[in-house]
XYZ file of C-alpha atoms in Angstrom:
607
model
C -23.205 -113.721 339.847
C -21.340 -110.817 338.635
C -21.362 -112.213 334.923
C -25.276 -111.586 335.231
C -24.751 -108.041 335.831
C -21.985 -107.060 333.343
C -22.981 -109.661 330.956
C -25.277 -107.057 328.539
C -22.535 -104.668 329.161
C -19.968 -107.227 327.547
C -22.170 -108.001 324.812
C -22.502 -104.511 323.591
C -19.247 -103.356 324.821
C -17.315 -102.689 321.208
C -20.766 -102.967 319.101
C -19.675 -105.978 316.918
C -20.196 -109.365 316.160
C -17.253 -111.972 317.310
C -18.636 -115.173 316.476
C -18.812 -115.522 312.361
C -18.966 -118.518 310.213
C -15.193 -119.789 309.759
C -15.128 -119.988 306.482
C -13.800 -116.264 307.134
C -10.212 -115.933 306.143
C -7.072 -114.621 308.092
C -7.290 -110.307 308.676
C -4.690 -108.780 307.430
C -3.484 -104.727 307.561
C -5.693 -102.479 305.366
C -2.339 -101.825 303.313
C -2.866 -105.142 302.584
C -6.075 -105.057 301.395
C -5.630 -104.411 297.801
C -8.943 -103.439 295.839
C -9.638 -106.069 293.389
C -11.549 -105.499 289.738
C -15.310 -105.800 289.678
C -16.472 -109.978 289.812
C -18.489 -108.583 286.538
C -15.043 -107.716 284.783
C -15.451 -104.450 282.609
C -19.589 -104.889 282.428
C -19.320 -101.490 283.673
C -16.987 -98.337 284.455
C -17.293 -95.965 287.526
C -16.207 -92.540 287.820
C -15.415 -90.167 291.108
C -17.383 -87.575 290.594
C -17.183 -85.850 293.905
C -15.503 -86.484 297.229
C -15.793 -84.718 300.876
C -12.443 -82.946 301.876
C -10.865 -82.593 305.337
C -12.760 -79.997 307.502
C -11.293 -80.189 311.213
C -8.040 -81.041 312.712
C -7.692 -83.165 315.729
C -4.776 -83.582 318.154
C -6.360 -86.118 320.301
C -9.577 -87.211 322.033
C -10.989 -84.091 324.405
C -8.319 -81.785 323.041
C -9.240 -78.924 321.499
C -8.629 -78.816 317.728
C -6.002 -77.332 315.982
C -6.616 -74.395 313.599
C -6.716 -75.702 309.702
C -6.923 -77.541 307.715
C -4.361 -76.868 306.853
C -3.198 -78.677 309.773
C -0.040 -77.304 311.221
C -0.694 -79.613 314.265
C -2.283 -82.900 314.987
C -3.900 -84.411 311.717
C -6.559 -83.792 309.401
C -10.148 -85.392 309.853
C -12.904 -85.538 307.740
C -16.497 -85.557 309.563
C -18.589 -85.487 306.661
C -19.010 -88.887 306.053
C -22.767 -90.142 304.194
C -23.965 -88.699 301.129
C -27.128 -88.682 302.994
C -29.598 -87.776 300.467
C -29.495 -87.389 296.734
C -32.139 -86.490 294.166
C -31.700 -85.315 290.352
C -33.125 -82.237 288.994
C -32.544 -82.288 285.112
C -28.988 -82.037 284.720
C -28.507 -81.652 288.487
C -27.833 -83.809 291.420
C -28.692 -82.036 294.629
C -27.579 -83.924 297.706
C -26.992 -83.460 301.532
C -24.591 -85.278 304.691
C -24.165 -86.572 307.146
C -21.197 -86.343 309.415
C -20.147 -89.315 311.615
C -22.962 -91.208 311.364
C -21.505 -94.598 312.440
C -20.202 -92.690 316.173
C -24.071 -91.229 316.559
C -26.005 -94.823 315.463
C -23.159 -95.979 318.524
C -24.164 -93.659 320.659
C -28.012 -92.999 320.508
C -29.099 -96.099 318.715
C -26.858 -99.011 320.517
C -26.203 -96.539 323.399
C -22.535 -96.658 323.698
C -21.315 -93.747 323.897
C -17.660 -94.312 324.886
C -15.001 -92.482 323.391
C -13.000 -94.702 320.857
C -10.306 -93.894 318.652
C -8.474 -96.760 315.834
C -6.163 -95.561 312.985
C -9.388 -94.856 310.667
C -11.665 -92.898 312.688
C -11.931 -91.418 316.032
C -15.351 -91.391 318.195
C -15.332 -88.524 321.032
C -18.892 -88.547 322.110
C -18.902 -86.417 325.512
C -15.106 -85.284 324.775
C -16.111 -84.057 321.716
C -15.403 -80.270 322.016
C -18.408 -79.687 320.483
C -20.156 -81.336 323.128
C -18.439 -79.714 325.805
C -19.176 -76.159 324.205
C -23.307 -77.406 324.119
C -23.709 -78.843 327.620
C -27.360 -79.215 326.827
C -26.258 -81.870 323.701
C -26.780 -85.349 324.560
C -23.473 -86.702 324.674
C -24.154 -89.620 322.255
C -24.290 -87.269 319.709
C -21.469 -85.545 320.622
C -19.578 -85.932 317.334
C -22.592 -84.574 315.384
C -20.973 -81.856 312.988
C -23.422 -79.575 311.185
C -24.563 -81.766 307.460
C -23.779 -79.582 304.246
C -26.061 -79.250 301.022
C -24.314 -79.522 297.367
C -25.915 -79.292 293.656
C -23.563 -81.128 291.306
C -23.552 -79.779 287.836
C -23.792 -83.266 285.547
C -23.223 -80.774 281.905
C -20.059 -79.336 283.603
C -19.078 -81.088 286.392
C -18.717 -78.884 288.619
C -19.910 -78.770 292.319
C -20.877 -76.160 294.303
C -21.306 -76.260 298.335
C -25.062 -74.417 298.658
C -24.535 -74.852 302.937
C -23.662 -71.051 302.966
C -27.043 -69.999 301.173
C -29.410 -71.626 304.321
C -26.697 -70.518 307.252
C -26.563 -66.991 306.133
C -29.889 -66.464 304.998
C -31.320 -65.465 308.902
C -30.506 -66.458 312.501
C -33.276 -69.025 312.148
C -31.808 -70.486 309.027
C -28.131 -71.161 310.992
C -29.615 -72.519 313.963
C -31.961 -75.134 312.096
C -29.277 -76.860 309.948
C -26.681 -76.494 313.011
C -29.270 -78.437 315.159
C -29.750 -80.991 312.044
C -28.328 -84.524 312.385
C -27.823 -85.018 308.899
C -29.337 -84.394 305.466
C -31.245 -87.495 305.147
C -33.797 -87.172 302.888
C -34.107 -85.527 299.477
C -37.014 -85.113 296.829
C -37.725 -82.667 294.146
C -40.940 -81.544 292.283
C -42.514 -78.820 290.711
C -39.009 -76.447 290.487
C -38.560 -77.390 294.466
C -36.109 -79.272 295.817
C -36.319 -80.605 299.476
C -33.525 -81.261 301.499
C -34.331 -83.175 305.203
C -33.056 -84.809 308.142
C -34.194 -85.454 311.601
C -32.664 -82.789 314.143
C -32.186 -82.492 317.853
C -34.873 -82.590 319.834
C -36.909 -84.656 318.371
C -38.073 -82.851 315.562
C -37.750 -82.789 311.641
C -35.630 -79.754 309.709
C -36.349 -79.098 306.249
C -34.629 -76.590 303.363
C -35.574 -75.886 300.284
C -34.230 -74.616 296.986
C -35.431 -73.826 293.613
C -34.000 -75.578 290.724
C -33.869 -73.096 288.611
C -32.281 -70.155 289.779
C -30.452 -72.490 292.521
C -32.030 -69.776 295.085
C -32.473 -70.730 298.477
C -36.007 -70.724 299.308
C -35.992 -71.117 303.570
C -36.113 -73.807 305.991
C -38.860 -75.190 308.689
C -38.997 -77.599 311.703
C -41.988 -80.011 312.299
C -41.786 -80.545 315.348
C -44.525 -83.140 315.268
C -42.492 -85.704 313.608
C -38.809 -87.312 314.892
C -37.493 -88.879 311.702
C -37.516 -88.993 307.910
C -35.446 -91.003 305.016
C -37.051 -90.647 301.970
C -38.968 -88.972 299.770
C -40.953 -90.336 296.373
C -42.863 -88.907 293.539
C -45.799 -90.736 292.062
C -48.149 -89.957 289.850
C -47.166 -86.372 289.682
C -47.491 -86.189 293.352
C -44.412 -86.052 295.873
C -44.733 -87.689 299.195
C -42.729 -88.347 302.061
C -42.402 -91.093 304.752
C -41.416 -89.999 308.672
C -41.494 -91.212 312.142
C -42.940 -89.680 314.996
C -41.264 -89.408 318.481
C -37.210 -90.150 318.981
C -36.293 -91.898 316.373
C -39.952 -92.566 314.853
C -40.699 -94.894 317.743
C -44.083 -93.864 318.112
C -45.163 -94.651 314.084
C -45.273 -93.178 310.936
C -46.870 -90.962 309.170
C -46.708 -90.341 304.608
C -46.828 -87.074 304.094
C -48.448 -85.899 300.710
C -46.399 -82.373 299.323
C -49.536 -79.623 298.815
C -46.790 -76.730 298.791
C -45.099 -74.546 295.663
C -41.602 -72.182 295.350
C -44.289 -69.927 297.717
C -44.930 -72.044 300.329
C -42.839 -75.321 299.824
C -42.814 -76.885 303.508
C -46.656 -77.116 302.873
C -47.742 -81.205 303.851
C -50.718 -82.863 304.779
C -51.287 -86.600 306.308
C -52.637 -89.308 303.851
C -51.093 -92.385 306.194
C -50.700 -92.978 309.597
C -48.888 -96.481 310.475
C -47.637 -97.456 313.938
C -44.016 -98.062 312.579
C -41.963 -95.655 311.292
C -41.555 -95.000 307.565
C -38.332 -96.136 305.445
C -39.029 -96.153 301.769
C -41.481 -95.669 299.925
C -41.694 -96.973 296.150
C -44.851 -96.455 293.709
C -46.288 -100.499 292.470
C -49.064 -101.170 290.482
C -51.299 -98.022 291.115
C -50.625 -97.896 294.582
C -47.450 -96.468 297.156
C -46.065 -99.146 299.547
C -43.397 -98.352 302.081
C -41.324 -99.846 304.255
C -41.395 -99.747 307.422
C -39.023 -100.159 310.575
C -39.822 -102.100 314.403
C -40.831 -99.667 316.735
C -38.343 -98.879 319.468
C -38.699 -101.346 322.758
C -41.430 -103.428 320.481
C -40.953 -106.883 322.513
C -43.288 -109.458 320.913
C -43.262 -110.160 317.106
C -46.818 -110.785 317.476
C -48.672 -113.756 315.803
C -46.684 -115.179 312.184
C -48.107 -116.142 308.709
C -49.297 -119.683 309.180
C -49.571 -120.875 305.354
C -46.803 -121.083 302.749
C -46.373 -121.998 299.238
C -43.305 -124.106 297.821
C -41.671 -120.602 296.806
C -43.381 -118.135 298.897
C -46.019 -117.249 301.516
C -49.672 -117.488 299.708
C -52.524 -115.289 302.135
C -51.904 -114.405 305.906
C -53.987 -116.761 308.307
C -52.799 -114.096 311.338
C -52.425 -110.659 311.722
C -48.926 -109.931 312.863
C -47.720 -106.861 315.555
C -48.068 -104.128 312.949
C -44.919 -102.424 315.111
C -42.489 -105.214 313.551
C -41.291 -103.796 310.591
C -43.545 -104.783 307.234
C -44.565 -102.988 303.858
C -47.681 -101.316 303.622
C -49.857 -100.784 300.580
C -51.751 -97.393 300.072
C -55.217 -97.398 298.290
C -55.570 -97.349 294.825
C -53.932 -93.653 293.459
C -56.566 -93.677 291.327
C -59.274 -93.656 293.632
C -58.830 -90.327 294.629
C -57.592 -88.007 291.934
C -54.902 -86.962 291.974
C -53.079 -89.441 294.269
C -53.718 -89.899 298.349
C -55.450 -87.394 300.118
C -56.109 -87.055 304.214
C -59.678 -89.473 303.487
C -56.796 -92.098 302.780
C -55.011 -91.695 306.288
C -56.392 -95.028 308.000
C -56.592 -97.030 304.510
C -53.362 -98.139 304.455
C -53.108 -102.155 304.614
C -50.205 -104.486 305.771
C -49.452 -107.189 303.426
C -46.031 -108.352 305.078
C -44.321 -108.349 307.912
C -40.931 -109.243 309.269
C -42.259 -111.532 311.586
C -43.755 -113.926 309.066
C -39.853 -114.940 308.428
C -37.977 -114.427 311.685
C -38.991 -117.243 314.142
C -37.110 -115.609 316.902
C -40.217 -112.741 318.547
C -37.171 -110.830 319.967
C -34.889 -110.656 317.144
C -37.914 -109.498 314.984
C -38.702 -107.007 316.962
C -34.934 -105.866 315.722
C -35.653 -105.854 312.159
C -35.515 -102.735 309.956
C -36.660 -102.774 306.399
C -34.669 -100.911 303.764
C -35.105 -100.671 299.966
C -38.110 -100.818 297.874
C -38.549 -101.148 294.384
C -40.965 -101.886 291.806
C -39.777 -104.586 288.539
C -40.853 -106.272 286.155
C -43.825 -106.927 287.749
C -42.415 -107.566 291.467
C -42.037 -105.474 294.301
C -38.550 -105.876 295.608
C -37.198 -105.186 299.351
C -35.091 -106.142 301.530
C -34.104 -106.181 305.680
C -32.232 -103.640 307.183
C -30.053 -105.069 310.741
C -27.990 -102.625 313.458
C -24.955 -104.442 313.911
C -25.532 -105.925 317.460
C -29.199 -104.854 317.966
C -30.455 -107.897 318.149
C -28.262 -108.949 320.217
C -28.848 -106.783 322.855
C -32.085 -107.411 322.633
C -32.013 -111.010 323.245
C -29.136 -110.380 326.032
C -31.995 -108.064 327.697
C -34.735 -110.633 327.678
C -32.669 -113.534 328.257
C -29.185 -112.867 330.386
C -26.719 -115.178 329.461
C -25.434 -117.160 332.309
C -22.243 -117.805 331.713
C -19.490 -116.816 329.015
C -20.260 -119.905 326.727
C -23.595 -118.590 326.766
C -22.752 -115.206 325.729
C -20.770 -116.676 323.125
C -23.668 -118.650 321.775
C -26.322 -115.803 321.943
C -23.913 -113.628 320.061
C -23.474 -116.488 317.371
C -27.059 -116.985 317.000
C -28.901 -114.063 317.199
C -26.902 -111.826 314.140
C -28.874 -111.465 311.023
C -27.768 -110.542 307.531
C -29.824 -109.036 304.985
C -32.743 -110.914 303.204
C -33.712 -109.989 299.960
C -37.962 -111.116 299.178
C -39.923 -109.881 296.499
C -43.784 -110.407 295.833
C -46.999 -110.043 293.891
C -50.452 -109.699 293.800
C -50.941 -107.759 297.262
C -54.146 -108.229 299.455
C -55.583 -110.315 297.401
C -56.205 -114.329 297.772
C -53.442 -115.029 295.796
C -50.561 -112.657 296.958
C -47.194 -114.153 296.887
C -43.991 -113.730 298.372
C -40.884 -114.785 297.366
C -37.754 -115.288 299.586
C -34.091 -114.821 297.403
C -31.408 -114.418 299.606
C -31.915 -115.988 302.969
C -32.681 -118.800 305.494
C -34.848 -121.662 305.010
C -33.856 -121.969 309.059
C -32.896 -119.843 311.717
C -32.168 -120.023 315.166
C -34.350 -118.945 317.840
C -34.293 -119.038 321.909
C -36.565 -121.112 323.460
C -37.078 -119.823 327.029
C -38.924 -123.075 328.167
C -36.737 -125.034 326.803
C -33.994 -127.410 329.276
C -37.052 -127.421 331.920
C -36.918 -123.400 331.800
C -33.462 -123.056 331.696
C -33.491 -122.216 327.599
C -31.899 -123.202 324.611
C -31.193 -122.159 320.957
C -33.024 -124.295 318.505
C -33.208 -124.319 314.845
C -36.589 -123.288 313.599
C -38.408 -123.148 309.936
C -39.095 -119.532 308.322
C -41.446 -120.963 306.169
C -39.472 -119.862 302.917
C -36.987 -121.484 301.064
C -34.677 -119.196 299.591
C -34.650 -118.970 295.625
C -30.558 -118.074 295.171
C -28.281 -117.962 298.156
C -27.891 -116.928 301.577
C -28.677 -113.793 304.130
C -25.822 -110.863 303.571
C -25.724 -112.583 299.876
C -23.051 -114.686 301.251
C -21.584 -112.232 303.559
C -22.255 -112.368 306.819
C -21.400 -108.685 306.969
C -23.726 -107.418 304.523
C -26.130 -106.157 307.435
C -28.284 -103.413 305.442
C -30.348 -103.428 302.288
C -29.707 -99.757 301.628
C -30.445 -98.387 298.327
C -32.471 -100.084 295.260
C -33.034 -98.605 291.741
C -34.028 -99.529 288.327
C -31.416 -98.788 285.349
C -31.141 -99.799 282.124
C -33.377 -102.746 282.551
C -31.686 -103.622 285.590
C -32.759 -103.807 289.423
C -29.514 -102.734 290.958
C -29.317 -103.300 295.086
C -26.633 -101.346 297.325
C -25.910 -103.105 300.726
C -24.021 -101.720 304.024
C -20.817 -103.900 304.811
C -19.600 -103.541 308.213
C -16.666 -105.563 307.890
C -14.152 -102.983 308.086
C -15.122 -102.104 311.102
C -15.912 -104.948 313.178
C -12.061 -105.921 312.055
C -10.399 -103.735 314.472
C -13.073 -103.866 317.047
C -12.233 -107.958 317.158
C -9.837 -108.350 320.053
C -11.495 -105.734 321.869
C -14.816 -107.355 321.883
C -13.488 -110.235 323.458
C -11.627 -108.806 325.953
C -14.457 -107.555 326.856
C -16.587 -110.894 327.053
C -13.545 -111.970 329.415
C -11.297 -114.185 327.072
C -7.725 -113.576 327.322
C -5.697 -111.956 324.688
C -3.848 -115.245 323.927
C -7.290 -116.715 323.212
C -7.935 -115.072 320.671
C -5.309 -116.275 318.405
C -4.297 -119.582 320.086
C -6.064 -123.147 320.036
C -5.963 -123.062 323.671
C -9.266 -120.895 323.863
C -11.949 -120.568 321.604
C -11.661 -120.486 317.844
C -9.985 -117.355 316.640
C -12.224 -115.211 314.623
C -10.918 -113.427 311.562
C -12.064 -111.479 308.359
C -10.797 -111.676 305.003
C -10.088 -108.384 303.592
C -11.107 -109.267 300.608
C -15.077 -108.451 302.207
C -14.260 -105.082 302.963
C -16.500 -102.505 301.299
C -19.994 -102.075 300.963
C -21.878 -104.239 297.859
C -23.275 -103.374 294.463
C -25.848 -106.051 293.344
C -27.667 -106.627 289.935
C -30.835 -108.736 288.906
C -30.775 -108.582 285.417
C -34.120 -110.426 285.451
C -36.712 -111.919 287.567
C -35.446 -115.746 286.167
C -31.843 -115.760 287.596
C -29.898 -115.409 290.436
C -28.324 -111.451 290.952
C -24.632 -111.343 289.875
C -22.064 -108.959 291.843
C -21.460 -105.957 290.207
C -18.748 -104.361 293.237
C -18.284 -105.878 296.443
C -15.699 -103.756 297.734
C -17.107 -100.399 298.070
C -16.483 -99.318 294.007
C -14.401 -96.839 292.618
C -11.276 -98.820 294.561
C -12.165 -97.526 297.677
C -12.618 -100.310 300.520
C -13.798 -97.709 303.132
C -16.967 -97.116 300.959
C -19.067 -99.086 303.758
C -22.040 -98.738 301.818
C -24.202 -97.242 298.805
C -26.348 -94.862 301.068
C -28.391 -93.262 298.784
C -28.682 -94.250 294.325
C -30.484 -92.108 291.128
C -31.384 -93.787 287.969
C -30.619 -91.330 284.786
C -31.593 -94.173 281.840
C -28.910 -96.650 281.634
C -26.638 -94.624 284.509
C -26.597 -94.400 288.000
C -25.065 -92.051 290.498
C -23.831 -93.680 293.723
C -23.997 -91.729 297.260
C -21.463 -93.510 299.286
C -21.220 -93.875 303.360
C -17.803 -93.831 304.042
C -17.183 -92.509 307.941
C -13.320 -93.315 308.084
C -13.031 -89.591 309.575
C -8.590 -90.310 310.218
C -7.917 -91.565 306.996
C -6.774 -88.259 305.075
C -3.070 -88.748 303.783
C -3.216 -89.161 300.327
C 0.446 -90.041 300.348
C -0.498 -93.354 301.902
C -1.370 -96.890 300.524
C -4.634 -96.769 302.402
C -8.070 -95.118 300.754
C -9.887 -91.806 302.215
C -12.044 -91.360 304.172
C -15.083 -89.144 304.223
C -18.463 -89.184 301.473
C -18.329 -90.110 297.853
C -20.262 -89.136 294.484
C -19.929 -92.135 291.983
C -21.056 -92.703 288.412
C -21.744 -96.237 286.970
C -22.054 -96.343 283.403
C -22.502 -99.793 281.524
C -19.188 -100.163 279.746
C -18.740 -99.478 276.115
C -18.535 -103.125 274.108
């Protein structure tokens, strides 16, 4: 049949999920979509601090682009869309982007690389004239735009762009950041700070400056690693967690800083996982991280066998240590100061995604996200690629027919889960599920005498406080966590706004008729209240109650804040790195937000 050819195409075809809960209200225009106040009230005030400005004009997909901005012709675009990475220095945020970051996870990640274009942002891929000036660029990365570097100035608030110091400092300096995918990952210590992304080819890039004199201290490439996100410093020791191969599908590796101003791209190994590394977060004398599936990782392996009423108590089975989990480090104190290289095969497992998800596939989809260390608890939470998973399952199990694909698209999206837990690798170690499913559904391929089925299936937690996605469906990546004021604060990724325009298309492309998808005489029409748009702000303000919603609409009134991509605790405030990649919205005369990075303060508000 030709539906079991095209079928995975279909699925995939405008990367978003069609089939949501219908408790979803009507869409309406984004002009329509007025910001509301915080659900919290005035508990706390935010203030722009910073915002990316138009850098390109654009006339049309595979044109070449106008001179400007100023734009005398076409309109202006803003490519610099993540505040990618963001670390303090004293009275200094220094932070680095990433530019169109939701066309290159389309393109490399779900492997669509079809040029798209709505009213808020425009996707070129290989008619990107950037690609076709670079023949040797893979064209899903075609709208990658060199990342900048910024130090913000908290005493006088004043920022200053820093991108000119690395690209005119030598040949080998330009090249580096130009081949750079983004800023993703920054860490300071000792005077240093480190600025780092993964890069073409493969590879890792790295610049550093000193925090002093602001001087720009060089760049390197590691070419033996493919990835890196984060960087953490514990114990008066920085480290770093990256992936090795394409997109760290062939492990991790935490990298322990040994370099100075002199030399300050100086690491050595003190882990080596076979996932990834995410986050990393320092927890009762030790460093866990987080980890994410390895790439093509089929089988979730064996799951956790014995529960507790509130929480998994021991593991009975060891899972596929390629599903994404949290690792613990040895003791810090067992080799002063901190890990060294003796402590690169110590590093012990104590959860794993597939303990929870009952589907083997859909684990094997699974990203984890945010760590972070309160009141006693170590806090994270799952990370989930819009339609991932369900290309996944689509792979290992064609649907056969279009009520088929409808079902495997309804079943096998995830939202965020939010667990925290205690008392690692020992007897009593606990884990505690907060936001998620007591049940899920999972594909049983022997099922209907080998024909399959969906069938509802036990995670073995029962969830303390709500839902996945904290309610929202949408809420699809637990991005940022940090400790303030007494407070664990979590930022999510809301992909709302974008699956909203990418509705109809998506099921065209499944083969429904246009009049379907708004009439009772095909399936049920699928919609999305506006009122979801904009990535979340979420606060525990203890480990005895439920979090409460401090922003759910991408804060600071601006709806096309997907997310809260990166977050640094000063005391009682926090600054807010926003992932906003809306690169066409750039008239300010309009009713609609901008597009392009943010830099947000959150104070709590004055009584």
């Amino acid at each position: 049949m030709r539906w079991l050819q095209t079928s995975r195409r279909r699925l995939l075809s405008a990367a978003v999920l069609i089939a949501l809960p219908a408790a979803l209200a009507v869409a309406q225009s984004p002009a329509t979509a007025r910001p509301l106040p915080s659900p919290s009230g005035s508990a706390f005030d935010t203030q722009l601090l910073a915002k990316a400005t138009p850098d390109e004009c654009f006339a049309g997909i595979g044109l070449p682009y106008p001179a400007g901005p100023a734009c005398e012709s076409g309109q202006a675009k803003v490519n610099q869309a993540y505040v990618w990475s963001l670390t303090q220095a004293h009275d200094q945020l220094w932070f680095g982007t990433g530019s169109n970051v939701n066309c290159i996870v389309t393109g490399a990640t779900l492997s669509l690389p079809n040029p798209r274009m709505t009213d808020d942002y425009v996707c070129e891929f290989a008619e990107s004239q950037v690609a076709k000036e670079n023949p040797i660029m893979p064209v899903s990365v075609g709208d990658h735009r060199q990342p900048r570097a910024y130090v913000y100035d908290l005493a006088s608030g004043t920022l200053t762009e820093k991108t000119s110091d690395i690209t005119s400092a030598s040949p080998d300096d330009l090249s580096r950041l130009r081949r750079t995918l983004g800023l993703r990952a920054g860490g300071t210590h000792q005077g240093v700070v480190l600025l780092a992304g993964p890069a073409l080819g493969a590879t890792v890039s790295m610049f550093a400056f000193d925090t002093v004199t602001g001087d720009y201290l060089g760049s390197a490439n590691f070419t033996q690693y493919g990835n890196i996100r984060n960087f953490l410093v514990a114990d008066g020791v920085l480290y770093a967690g990256v992936g090795v191969g394409p997109n760290g599908r062939d492990g991790g590796h935490i990298l322990r800083w040994a370099g100075d101003r002199t030399d300050p791209f100086n690491f050595v190994e003190v882990g080596q996982l076979p996932a990834q590394v995410a986050d990393l977060e320092l927890h009762g004398g030790r460093v866990f991280v987080s980890t994410w599936s390895a790439a093509g990782s089929g089988s979730a392996g064996a799951r956790t066998a014995e529960s507790g009423r509130s929480g998994r108590i021991g593991v009975t089975d060891e899972p596929d240590p390629g599903i994404a989990g949290v690792w613990m480090s040895p003791p810090l104190a067992a080799a002063e100061p901190g890990l060294t290289p003796d402590d690169t095969a110590g590093w012990t497992q104590v959860w794993s995604a597939a303990s929870y998800e009952p589907d083997p596939v859909i684990a094997g989809s699974y990203g984890l996200g945010a760590l972070a260390s309160y009141r006693g608890y170590l806090y994270w939470g799952t990370m989930h690629v819009p339609m991932k998973s369900t290309a996944m399952v689509a792979e290992a199990y064609p649907p056969v027919d279009e009520l088929a694909a409808r079902t495997t698209l309804e079943r096998s999206q995830r939202a965020v889960s939010i667990f925290r837990g205690k008392r690692f690798g020992t007897a009593t170690q606990r884990v505690d599920l907060l936001y998620g499913e007591a049940v899920l559904p999972a594909y049983d391929a022997d099922a209907n005498d080998g024909a399959g089925a969906w069938r509802w299936a036990l995670t073995g937690y029962r969830p303390r406080y709500g839902h996945m996605g904290f309610g929202n469906i949408y809420n699809n990546y637990t991005w940022t966590m940090a400790v303030s004021g007494g407070r664990l604060f979590v930022g999510t990724m809301d992909w709302s706004y974008l699956a909203k325009d990418l509705l109809p298309q998506t099921a065209a492309g499944m083969g429904y008729p246009a009049a379907a998808t708004a009439s009772t005489a095909g399936p049920d029409p699928i919609t999305i209240d506006p009122q979801r748009y904009g990535g979340d702000l979420w606060m525990f303000g203890s480990t005895l109650r439920p979090a409460t919603a401090v922003d759910t609409q991408g804060l600071a009134g601006n709806y096309l804040n997907y997310g809260i991509r990166t977050m640094v605790a000063d005391g009682s405030t926090l600054y807010l790195g926003m992932a906003n990649p809306m690169n066409l919205r750039t008239d300010p005369t309009d009713d609609v937000p901008e597009g392009g990075w943010e830099l947000i303060k959150l104070t709590p508000a004055a009584s």
